[in-house]
Structure formats: structure tokens, C-alpha cells
Amino acid sequence: MSETHSLTIETNSIEETLAAGSRFGKCLAPSTVVSLIGTLGSGKTHFVKGVAQGNETPAEIAVNSPTFVIVNEYPGNLYLYHIDAYRLERWEDLEAIGFDEMADGGGAVFVEWADRVPECIPPDHVEVKIEITGETKRRFELIGYGPKATAIIKAMGNG
């Protein structure tokens, strides 16, 4: 069985969600895949906005939901790919847009609605499950599967 490690974070506001994402962004390793799982409005994009801050994406670059464009890209310490799999009809559609190249290219790939394309998520990845616990309250369960992902979760837990 592969190595796993988990961390649960509770946030009470959008600002706290951004701060949690920023902490995560500072711990990223090259070629990391992150699956984001949560209902509509749970905070997936706000978390990625925080990640971009922690990854030192220039402040003048707006981080937005990739719902209609499928993939947004952001420079920073690591190049960030932000994918929305909600509108994809099949997991092969993710492969067709170059997912494997993104995942192996030294950046970090964040896949919203990753539970719709589980076939594409590599064994070594971070899963972020987001649960709405109140109007602005969220519970983030971060699970690292594999050595690289586990190291990221452990580093975040120490931060």
C-alpha cells in the first residue's frame, strides 16, 4: 500500500480559505497533481487563488474559475495549471488537452471536479476534499497519496 498522510483545516471566512491555500502553495513540489473535490460554491477556486498567492503568482494576474475555458494557466515559483473537469464529457477529453504533459512538466496541476475524471489522476497526488460547514465556513481534508504528495501535506502541517 502506498504512503498516505492527511491534514484537516477548518476555515471561517474566504480570507482564511485564501490563507490556507497560500500555505499550501508555498509547499508545492514540481509535477504535483492536486484533485479538488467539493460541491458548487464550496471554495475550490478560492483555495486555488490562495495557492497562487503562496506560489508567488504576480498579484496583477487574476485567478478565476476555468469553468468555461477548461484550463487557466498562471506563472509563479511553479507554473500552475487550473483545470475544471465539470464540463468534460469523458476522461479522454482531459488527455486531449495535454493533461499528461501538464502533470509531468514541472509545474502543479489543480483539477476541480477531479472525481469526474479519476482515470487521469496519478497515484502520487494530493486530494483536497472541501465540505461546506456554514455560510462562510469550510472543512478541507488534504490527503497525500504517495511519497511526493505525503511530503507536501507533512510540510504544510508543520507550517
PDB file of N, CA, C and O in Angstrom, residues 9 12 19 35-36 49 55 59 62 66 70 74 87 89 91-92 100 105 108-109 151:
ATOM      1  N   ILE A   9      -8.198  21.062   7.813  1.00  0.00           N
ATOM      2  CA  ILE A   9      -8.152  22.506   8.106  1.00  0.00           C
ATOM      3  C   ILE A   9      -9.575  23.028   8.094  1.00  0.00           C
ATOM      4  O   ILE A   9     -10.334  22.754   7.162  1.00  0.00           O
ATOM      5  N   ASN A  12     -13.092  29.808   8.490  1.00  0.00           N
ATOM      6  CA  ASN A  12     -14.312  30.506   8.877  1.00  0.00           C
ATOM      7  C   ASN A  12     -14.683  31.643   7.937  1.00  0.00           C
ATOM      8  O   ASN A  12     -15.678  32.319   8.162  1.00  0.00           O
ATOM      9  N   ALA A  19      -5.822  32.046   2.905  1.00  0.00           N
ATOM     10  CA  ALA A  19      -4.599  31.835   3.700  1.00  0.00           C
ATOM     11  C   ALA A  19      -4.206  30.357   3.708  1.00  0.00           C
ATOM     12  O   ALA A  19      -3.018  30.021   3.599  1.00  0.00           O
ATOM     13  N   SER A  35      -6.150  17.023  -6.800  1.00  0.00           N
ATOM     14  CA  SER A  35      -7.561  16.851  -7.147  1.00  0.00           C
ATOM     15  C   SER A  35      -8.394  17.617  -6.120  1.00  0.00           C
ATOM     16  O   SER A  35      -8.200  17.467  -4.927  1.00  0.00           O
ATOM     17  N   LEU A  36      -9.281  18.462  -6.633  1.00  0.00           N
ATOM     18  CA  LEU A  36     -10.153  19.280  -5.796  1.00  0.00           C
ATOM     19  C   LEU A  36     -11.566  18.735  -5.901  1.00  0.00           C
ATOM     20  O   LEU A  36     -12.143  18.684  -6.996  1.00  0.00           O
ATOM     21  N   LYS A  49      -6.908  30.365  -5.631  1.00  0.00           N
ATOM     22  CA  LYS A  49      -6.449  31.760  -5.570  1.00  0.00           C
ATOM     23  C   LYS A  49      -5.395  31.912  -4.475  1.00  0.00           C
ATOM     24  O   LYS A  49      -4.378  32.579  -4.665  1.00  0.00           O
ATOM     25  N   ASN A  55       2.339  30.706  -4.145  1.00  0.00           N
ATOM     26  CA  ASN A  55       3.262  30.304  -5.205  1.00  0.00           C
ATOM     27  C   ASN A  55       3.894  31.518  -5.898  1.00  0.00           C
ATOM     28  O   ASN A  55       4.636  31.368  -6.853  1.00  0.00           O
ATOM     29  N   ALA A  59       0.570  39.542  -8.437  1.00  0.00           N
ATOM     30  CA  ALA A  59      -0.721  39.999  -7.917  1.00  0.00           C
ATOM     31  C   ALA A  59      -1.629  40.571  -9.000  1.00  0.00           C
ATOM     32  O   ALA A  59      -2.851  40.514  -8.882  1.00  0.00           O
ATOM     33  N   ALA A  62      -5.194  37.927 -12.475  1.00  0.00           N
ATOM     34  CA  ALA A  62      -6.431  37.473 -11.833  1.00  0.00           C
ATOM     35  C   ALA A  62      -6.545  35.953 -11.934  1.00  0.00           C
ATOM     36  O   ALA A  62      -6.348  35.378 -12.997  1.00  0.00           O
ATOM     37  N   PRO A  66     -11.901  28.226 -14.113  1.00  0.00           N
ATOM     38  CA  PRO A  66     -11.740  27.847 -15.516  1.00  0.00           C
ATOM     39  C   PRO A  66     -12.970  27.161 -16.102  1.00  0.00           C
ATOM     40  O   PRO A  66     -12.876  26.455 -17.100  1.00  0.00           O
ATOM     41  N   ILE A  70     -11.915  25.712 -19.553  1.00  0.00           N
ATOM     42  CA  ILE A  70     -11.391  24.404 -19.142  1.00  0.00           C
ATOM     43  C   ILE A  70     -10.050  24.515 -18.417  1.00  0.00           C
ATOM     44  O   ILE A  70      -9.869  23.922 -17.372  1.00  0.00           O
ATOM     45  N   TYR A  74      -1.123  29.981 -14.792  1.00  0.00           N
ATOM     46  CA  TYR A  74      -0.573  31.082 -14.007  1.00  0.00           C
ATOM     47  C   TYR A  74       0.917  30.863 -13.742  1.00  0.00           C
ATOM     48  O   TYR A  74       1.308  29.793 -13.279  1.00  0.00           O
ATOM     49  N   ARG A  87     -17.275  20.202 -17.133  1.00  0.00           N
ATOM     50  CA  ARG A  87     -17.919  20.189 -18.441  1.00  0.00           C
ATOM     51  C   ARG A  87     -17.343  19.140 -19.400  1.00  0.00           C
ATOM     52  O   ARG A  87     -17.795  19.025 -20.534  1.00  0.00           O
ATOM     53  N   GLU A  89     -16.903  15.662 -21.079  1.00  0.00           N
ATOM     54  CA  GLU A  89     -17.823  14.543 -21.251  1.00  0.00           C
ATOM     55  C   GLU A  89     -17.184  13.214 -20.903  1.00  0.00           C
ATOM     56  O   GLU A  89     -17.858  12.285 -20.464  1.00  0.00           O
ATOM     57  N   TRP A  91     -13.162  11.237 -19.647  1.00  0.00           N
ATOM     58  CA  TRP A  91     -11.822  11.481 -19.115  1.00  0.00           C
ATOM     59  C   TRP A  91     -10.815  11.648 -20.244  1.00  0.00           C
ATOM     60  O   TRP A  91      -9.818  12.349 -20.094  1.00  0.00           O
ATOM     61  N   GLU A  92     -11.091  11.059 -21.399  1.00  0.00           N
ATOM     62  CA  GLU A  92     -10.177  11.202 -22.538  1.00  0.00           C
ATOM     63  C   GLU A  92     -10.078  12.656 -22.997  1.00  0.00           C
ATOM     64  O   GLU A  92      -9.073  13.055 -23.586  1.00  0.00           O
ATOM     65  N   ASP A 100      -1.366  15.034 -19.460  1.00  0.00           N
ATOM     66  CA  ASP A 100      -0.132  14.317 -19.099  1.00  0.00           C
ATOM     67  C   ASP A 100       1.089  15.223 -19.190  1.00  0.00           C
ATOM     68  O   ASP A 100       1.961  15.179 -18.324  1.00  0.00           O
ATOM     69  N   GLY A 105       5.250  18.204 -16.424  1.00  0.00           N
ATOM     70  CA  GLY A 105       6.056  19.314 -16.916  1.00  0.00           C
ATOM     71  C   GLY A 105       6.768  20.154 -15.884  1.00  0.00           C
ATOM     72  O   GLY A 105       7.325  21.201 -16.212  1.00  0.00           O
ATOM     73  N   ALA A 108       2.469  22.596 -11.366  1.00  0.00           N
ATOM     74  CA  ALA A 108       1.471  21.974 -10.490  1.00  0.00           C
ATOM     75  C   ALA A 108       0.123  22.074 -11.188  1.00  0.00           C
ATOM     76  O   ALA A 108      -0.215  23.109 -11.760  1.00  0.00           O
ATOM     77  N   VAL A 109      -0.634  20.981 -11.152  1.00  0.00           N
ATOM     78  CA  VAL A 109      -1.920  20.906 -11.833  1.00  0.00           C
ATOM     79  C   VAL A 109      -3.021  20.738 -10.787  1.00  0.00           C
ATOM     80  O   VAL A 109      -2.983  19.803  -9.979  1.00  0.00           O
ATOM     81  N   ALA A 151       4.811  14.245   1.421  1.00  0.00           N
ATOM     82  CA  ALA A 151       5.781  15.242   1.872  1.00  0.00           C
ATOM     83  C   ALA A 151       5.182  16.645   1.869  1.00  0.00           C
ATOM     84  O   ALA A 151       5.440  17.450   2.769  1.00  0.00           O
TER      85      ALA A 151
END
